[in-house]
PDB file of C-alpha atoms in Angstrom:
ATOM      1  CA  UNK A   1    -156.439 151.699-108.720  1.00  0.00           C
ATOM      2  CA  UNK A   2    -154.007 149.552-110.826  1.00  0.00           C
ATOM      3  CA  UNK A   3    -156.838 147.191-111.395  1.00  0.00           C
ATOM      4  CA  UNK A   4    -159.196 150.020-112.661  1.00  0.00           C
ATOM      5  CA  UNK A   5    -156.749 151.172-115.059  1.00  0.00           C
ATOM      6  CA  UNK A   6    -155.658 147.223-116.212  1.00  0.00           C
ATOM      7  CA  UNK A   7    -159.294 147.029-117.210  1.00  0.00           C
ATOM      8  CA  UNK A   8    -159.725 150.305-118.581  1.00  0.00           C
ATOM      9  CA  UNK A   9    -156.973 149.314-120.924  1.00  0.00           C
ATOM     10  CA  UNK A  10    -158.197 145.990-121.819  1.00  0.00           C
ATOM     11  CA  UNK A  11    -161.759 147.373-122.525  1.00  0.00           C
ATOM     12  CA  UNK A  12    -160.625 150.355-124.658  1.00  0.00           C
ATOM     13  CA  UNK A  13    -157.605 148.333-126.668  1.00  0.00           C
ATOM     14  CA  UNK A  14    -158.644 149.214-129.967  1.00  0.00           C
ATOM     15  CA  UNK A  15    -159.114 152.690-129.621  1.00  0.00           C
ATOM     16  CA  UNK A  16    -155.392 152.785-128.392  1.00  0.00           C
ATOM     17  CA  UNK A  17    -153.937 150.593-131.354  1.00  0.00           C
ATOM     18  CA  UNK A  18    -155.613 153.035-134.047  1.00  0.00           C
ATOM     19  CA  UNK A  19    -152.174 154.462-134.675  1.00  0.00           C
ATOM     20  CA  UNK A  20    -149.008 152.691-135.939  1.00  0.00           C
ATOM     21  CA  UNK A  21    -145.682 154.222-135.384  1.00  0.00           C
ATOM     22  CA  UNK A  22    -143.366 154.883-138.836  1.00  0.00           C
ATOM     23  CA  UNK A  23    -140.890 152.384-140.000  1.00  0.00           C
ATOM     24  CA  UNK A  24    -138.053 154.744-139.027  1.00  0.00           C
ATOM     25  CA  UNK A  25    -138.899 154.461-135.574  1.00  0.00           C
ATOM     26  CA  UNK A  26    -138.318 150.817-135.769  1.00  0.00           C
ATOM     27  CA  UNK A  27    -134.603 151.463-137.723  1.00  0.00           C
ATOM     28  CA  UNK A  28    -133.775 153.719-135.041  1.00  0.00           C
ATOM     29  CA  UNK A  29    -134.521 151.374-132.237  1.00  0.00           C
ATOM     30  CA  UNK A  30    -132.669 148.395-134.094  1.00  0.00           C
ATOM     31  CA  UNK A  31    -129.514 150.819-134.454  1.00  0.00           C
ATOM     32  CA  UNK A  32    -129.736 151.674-130.452  1.00  0.00           C
ATOM     33  CA  UNK A  33    -129.923 148.323-129.837  1.00  0.00           C
ATOM     34  CA  UNK A  34    -127.035 147.548-132.067  1.00  0.00           C
ATOM     35  CA  UNK A  35    -124.996 150.449-130.334  1.00  0.00           C
ATOM     36  CA  UNK A  36    -125.592 148.684-126.876  1.00  0.00           C
ATOM     37  CA  UNK A  37    -124.881 145.615-128.014  1.00  0.00           C
ATOM     38  CA  UNK A  38    -121.200 146.781-129.334  1.00  0.00           C
ATOM     39  CA  UNK A  39    -120.522 148.372-126.209  1.00  0.00           C
ATOM     40  CA  UNK A  40    -121.047 145.572-123.820  1.00  0.00           C
ATOM     41  CA  UNK A  41    -117.718 143.111-125.223  1.00  0.00           C
ATOM     42  CA  UNK A  42    -115.629 146.305-124.291  1.00  0.00           C
ATOM     43  CA  UNK A  43    -116.782 146.284-120.699  1.00  0.00           C
ATOM     44  CA  UNK A  44    -116.232 142.631-120.590  1.00  0.00           C
ATOM     45  CA  UNK A  45    -113.027 142.864-121.760  1.00  0.00           C
ATOM     46  CA  UNK A  46    -112.236 145.698-118.936  1.00  0.00           C
ATOM     47  CA  UNK A  47    -113.752 143.479-116.329  1.00  0.00           C
ATOM     48  CA  UNK A  48    -111.445 140.760-117.958  1.00  0.00           C
ATOM     49  CA  UNK A  49    -107.977 142.561-117.864  1.00  0.00           C
ATOM     50  CA  UNK A  50    -108.989 144.066-114.325  1.00  0.00           C
ATOM     51  CA  UNK A  51    -109.802 140.508-113.111  1.00  0.00           C
ATOM     52  CA  UNK A  52    -106.243 139.571-114.512  1.00  0.00           C
ATOM     53  CA  UNK A  53    -104.495 142.463-113.366  1.00  0.00           C
ATOM     54  CA  UNK A  54    -105.727 141.775-109.680  1.00  0.00           C
ATOM     55  CA  UNK A  55    -104.943 138.335-109.845  1.00  0.00           C
ATOM     56  CA  UNK A  56    -101.436 139.188-110.953  1.00  0.00           C
ATOM     57  CA  UNK A  57    -101.216 141.862-108.200  1.00  0.00           C
ATOM     58  CA  UNK A  58    -102.316 139.215-105.400  1.00  0.00           C
ATOM     59  CA  UNK A  59     -99.790 136.366-106.809  1.00  0.00           C
ATOM     60  CA  UNK A  60     -97.102 139.032-106.871  1.00  0.00           C
ATOM     61  CA  UNK A  61     -97.671 139.884-103.126  1.00  0.00           C
ATOM     62  CA  UNK A  62     -97.500 136.297-101.807  1.00  0.00           C
ATOM     63  CA  UNK A  63     -94.370 135.573-103.687  1.00  0.00           C
ATOM     64  CA  UNK A  64     -93.052 138.368-101.973  1.00  0.00           C
ATOM     65  CA  UNK A  65     -94.341 137.584 -98.497  1.00  0.00           C
ATOM     66  CA  UNK A  66     -92.866 134.414 -99.283  1.00  0.00           C
ATOM     67  CA  UNK A  67     -89.363 135.020-100.782  1.00  0.00           C
ATOM     68  CA  UNK A  68     -88.635 138.439 -99.895  1.00  0.00           C
ATOM     69  CA  UNK A  69     -86.781 139.954 -96.958  1.00  0.00           C
ATOM     70  CA  UNK A  70     -89.773 139.840 -94.699  1.00  0.00           C
ATOM     71  CA  UNK A  71     -90.058 136.366 -95.161  1.00  0.00           C
ATOM     72  CA  UNK A  72     -86.500 135.765 -94.504  1.00  0.00           C
ATOM     73  CA  UNK A  73     -86.073 138.251 -91.670  1.00  0.00           C
ATOM     74  CA  UNK A  74     -87.287 135.420 -89.001  1.00  0.00           C
ATOM     75  CA  UNK A  75     -83.859 133.772 -88.903  1.00  0.00           C
ATOM     76  CA  UNK A  76     -82.435 132.991 -85.708  1.00  0.00           C
ATOM     77  CA  UNK A  77     -78.887 133.728 -84.724  1.00  0.00           C
ATOM     78  CA  UNK A  78     -78.716 130.760 -82.486  1.00  0.00           C
ATOM     79  CA  UNK A  79     -79.419 128.601 -85.720  1.00  0.00           C
ATOM     80  CA  UNK A  80     -76.429 129.947 -87.432  1.00  0.00           C
ATOM     81  CA  UNK A  81     -73.952 130.042 -84.542  1.00  0.00           C
ATOM     82  CA  UNK A  82     -75.154 128.901 -80.709  1.00  0.00           C
ATOM     83  CA  UNK A  83     -71.597 130.336 -79.425  1.00  0.00           C
ATOM     84  CA  UNK A  84     -72.099 133.649 -81.167  1.00  0.00           C
ATOM     85  CA  UNK A  85     -76.195 133.972 -80.265  1.00  0.00           C
ATOM     86  CA  UNK A  86     -74.590 133.601 -76.363  1.00  0.00           C
ATOM     87  CA  UNK A  87     -72.268 136.455 -77.005  1.00  0.00           C
ATOM     88  CA  UNK A  88     -74.683 138.680 -78.330  1.00  0.00           C
ATOM     89  CA  UNK A  89     -77.053 138.223 -75.812  1.00  0.00           C
ATOM     90  CA  UNK A  90     -74.404 138.938 -73.031  1.00  0.00           C
ATOM     91  CA  UNK A  91     -72.869 141.897 -74.706  1.00  0.00           C
ATOM     92  CA  UNK A  92     -76.334 143.557 -75.534  1.00  0.00           C
ATOM     93  CA  UNK A  93     -77.396 143.337 -71.730  1.00  0.00           C
ATOM     94  CA  UNK A  94     -73.769 144.912 -70.847  1.00  0.00           C
ATOM     95  CA  UNK A  95     -74.213 147.702 -73.391  1.00  0.00           C
ATOM     96  CA  UNK A  96     -77.604 148.600 -72.197  1.00  0.00           C
ATOM     97  CA  UNK A  97     -76.268 148.715 -68.433  1.00  0.00           C
ATOM     98  CA  UNK A  98     -73.154 151.326 -69.897  1.00  0.00           C
ATOM     99  CA  UNK A  99     -75.158 153.040 -72.190  1.00  0.00           C
ATOM    100  CA  UNK A 100     -77.764 153.593 -69.140  1.00  0.00           C
ATOM    101  CA  UNK A 101     -74.721 154.769 -66.470  1.00  0.00           C
ATOM    102  CA  UNK A 102     -73.548 156.936 -69.947  1.00  0.00           C
ATOM    103  CA  UNK A 103     -76.742 158.581 -69.941  1.00  0.00           C
ATOM    104  CA  UNK A 104     -77.000 159.552 -65.920  1.00  0.00           C
ATOM    105  CA  UNK A 105     -73.899 161.610 -67.024  1.00  0.00           C
ATOM    106  CA  UNK A 106     -75.858 163.373 -69.613  1.00  0.00           C
ATOM    107  CA  UNK A 107     -76.787 166.387 -67.495  1.00  0.00           C
ATOM    108  CA  UNK A 108     -73.230 166.999 -66.570  1.00  0.00           C
ATOM    109  CA  UNK A 109     -71.688 167.164 -69.687  1.00  0.00           C
ATOM    110  CA  UNK A 110     -74.107 167.389 -72.079  1.00  0.00           C
ATOM    111  CA  UNK A 111     -71.693 168.016 -75.289  1.00  0.00           C
ATOM    112  CA  UNK A 112     -69.653 165.192 -74.608  1.00  0.00           C
ATOM    113  CA  UNK A 113     -72.837 162.774 -74.018  1.00  0.00           C
ATOM    114  CA  UNK A 114     -73.618 164.222 -77.340  1.00  0.00           C
ATOM    115  CA  UNK A 115     -70.233 163.182 -78.963  1.00  0.00           C
ATOM    116  CA  UNK A 116     -70.253 159.845 -77.119  1.00  0.00           C
ATOM    117  CA  UNK A 117     -73.796 159.008 -78.284  1.00  0.00           C
ATOM    118  CA  UNK A 118     -73.007 159.938 -82.194  1.00  0.00           C
ATOM    119  CA  UNK A 119     -70.309 157.552 -82.054  1.00  0.00           C
ATOM    120  CA  UNK A 120     -72.207 154.871 -80.745  1.00  0.00           C
ATOM    121  CA  UNK A 121     -75.187 155.593 -83.068  1.00  0.00           C
ATOM    122  CA  UNK A 122     -72.795 155.014 -85.919  1.00  0.00           C
ATOM    123  CA  UNK A 123     -71.742 151.548 -84.438  1.00  0.00           C
ATOM    124  CA  UNK A 124     -75.529 150.684 -83.700  1.00  0.00           C
ATOM    125  CA  UNK A 125     -76.272 151.433 -87.351  1.00  0.00           C
ATOM    126  CA  UNK A 126     -73.800 148.982 -88.856  1.00  0.00           C
ATOM    127  CA  UNK A 127     -74.868 146.583 -86.226  1.00  0.00           C
ATOM    128  CA  UNK A 128     -78.115 146.937 -87.892  1.00  0.00           C
ATOM    129  CA  UNK A 129     -77.040 146.681 -91.547  1.00  0.00           C
ATOM    130  CA  UNK A 130     -75.256 143.648 -90.630  1.00  0.00           C
ATOM    131  CA  UNK A 131     -78.282 141.938 -89.102  1.00  0.00           C
ATOM    132  CA  UNK A 132     -80.411 142.886 -92.220  1.00  0.00           C
ATOM    133  CA  UNK A 133     -77.766 141.337 -94.668  1.00  0.00           C
ATOM    134  CA  UNK A 134     -77.794 138.534 -92.568  1.00  0.00           C
ATOM    135  CA  UNK A 135     -80.535 136.494 -93.802  1.00  0.00           C
ATOM    136  CA  UNK A 136     -79.759 137.070 -97.557  1.00  0.00           C
ATOM    137  CA  UNK A 137     -75.901 136.417 -97.074  1.00  0.00           C
ATOM    138  CA  UNK A 138     -74.201 133.120 -98.496  1.00  0.00           C
ATOM    139  CA  UNK A 139     -71.538 133.265 -95.914  1.00  0.00           C
ATOM    140  CA  UNK A 140     -73.728 133.580 -92.477  1.00  0.00           C
ATOM    141  CA  UNK A 141     -71.096 132.734 -90.051  1.00  0.00           C
ATOM    142  CA  UNK A 142     -68.873 135.510 -91.488  1.00  0.00           C
ATOM    143  CA  UNK A 143     -71.915 138.257 -90.606  1.00  0.00           C
ATOM    144  CA  UNK A 144     -72.612 136.688 -87.320  1.00  0.00           C
ATOM    145  CA  UNK A 145     -68.755 136.959 -86.254  1.00  0.00           C
ATOM    146  CA  UNK A 146     -68.577 140.582 -87.668  1.00  0.00           C
ATOM    147  CA  UNK A 147     -72.245 141.635 -85.432  1.00  0.00           C
ATOM    148  CA  UNK A 148     -70.277 139.976 -82.545  1.00  0.00           C
ATOM    149  CA  UNK A 149     -67.144 142.335 -83.189  1.00  0.00           C
ATOM    150  CA  UNK A 150     -69.434 145.186 -83.844  1.00  0.00           C
ATOM    151  CA  UNK A 151     -70.350 144.292 -80.234  1.00  0.00           C
ATOM    152  CA  UNK A 152     -67.600 143.961 -78.826  1.00  0.00           C
ATOM    153  CA  UNK A 153     -66.346 147.214 -80.175  1.00  0.00           C
ATOM    154  CA  UNK A 154     -69.507 148.940 -78.524  1.00  0.00           C
ATOM    155  CA  UNK A 155     -68.732 147.784 -75.119  1.00  0.00           C
ATOM    156  CA  UNK A 156     -65.212 148.888 -75.257  1.00  0.00           C
ATOM    157  CA  UNK A 157     -65.945 152.237 -76.411  1.00  0.00           C
ATOM    158  CA  UNK A 158     -68.627 152.198 -73.923  1.00  0.00           C
ATOM    159  CA  UNK A 159     -65.876 151.597 -71.352  1.00  0.00           C
ATOM    160  CA  UNK A 160     -63.522 154.188 -72.662  1.00  0.00           C
ATOM    161  CA  UNK A 161     -66.130 156.971 -72.782  1.00  0.00           C
ATOM    162  CA  UNK A 162     -67.340 155.939 -69.105  1.00  0.00           C
ATOM    163  CA  UNK A 163     -63.903 156.253 -68.184  1.00  0.00           C
ATOM    164  CA  UNK A 164     -63.398 159.454 -69.604  1.00  0.00           C
ATOM    165  CA  UNK A 165     -66.471 160.906 -68.183  1.00  0.00           C
ATOM    166  CA  UNK A 166     -65.696 159.749 -64.786  1.00  0.00           C
ATOM    167  CA  UNK A 167     -62.313 161.665 -65.287  1.00  0.00           C
ATOM    168  CA  UNK A 168     -63.708 164.793 -66.217  1.00  0.00           C
ATOM    169  CA  UNK A 169     -66.595 164.548 -63.657  1.00  0.00           C
ATOM    170  CA  UNK A 170     -63.392 164.054 -60.963  1.00  0.00           C
ATOM    171  CA  UNK A 171     -61.479 167.072 -62.230  1.00  0.00           C
ATOM    172  CA  UNK A 172     -64.711 169.040 -62.214  1.00  0.00           C
ATOM    173  CA  UNK A 173     -65.105 168.371 -58.750  1.00  0.00           C
ATOM    174  CA  UNK A 174     -61.858 168.870 -57.414  1.00  0.00           C
ATOM    175  CA  UNK A 175     -61.370 172.322 -59.160  1.00  0.00           C
ATOM    176  CA  UNK A 176     -65.077 173.423 -57.713  1.00  0.00           C
ATOM    177  CA  UNK A 177     -63.320 172.997 -54.362  1.00  0.00           C
TER     178      UNK A 177
END
């Protein structure tokens, strides 16, 4: 069908060319082309600005990852103070055992358990703050000592709490008989 149409146009070309557009038509087309030509640089500028902004955003992200808190948080306690790292591991396991023992008494005296648990949470939050401060601290030895001291206090507090709960449980058993 296209071939027939092409042949028809070629054969009757002179009949199609009888009319000429006015001079104003070409002026309007030229003005439209000029308007379109003016818009293209704006798109390029926008594209260039967006490209630069994206590049800067990526660059800032890379700098943050390399130098920010996330990049420094992989600091190993054993590298700073091996003795303190051993103490920390020992205290952490003992604290976990004592917390489990304390949790066993929770059903007997839930109010007392909640009070004890809130005291421990305060100490644990302080420990986490110290742990987060460690990578950026100029005196890491001091922070490590404070962390170990916090764990010692947690151990001591748990021992006292277990002693109190044992006494309360024994007292309750004696009074029930």
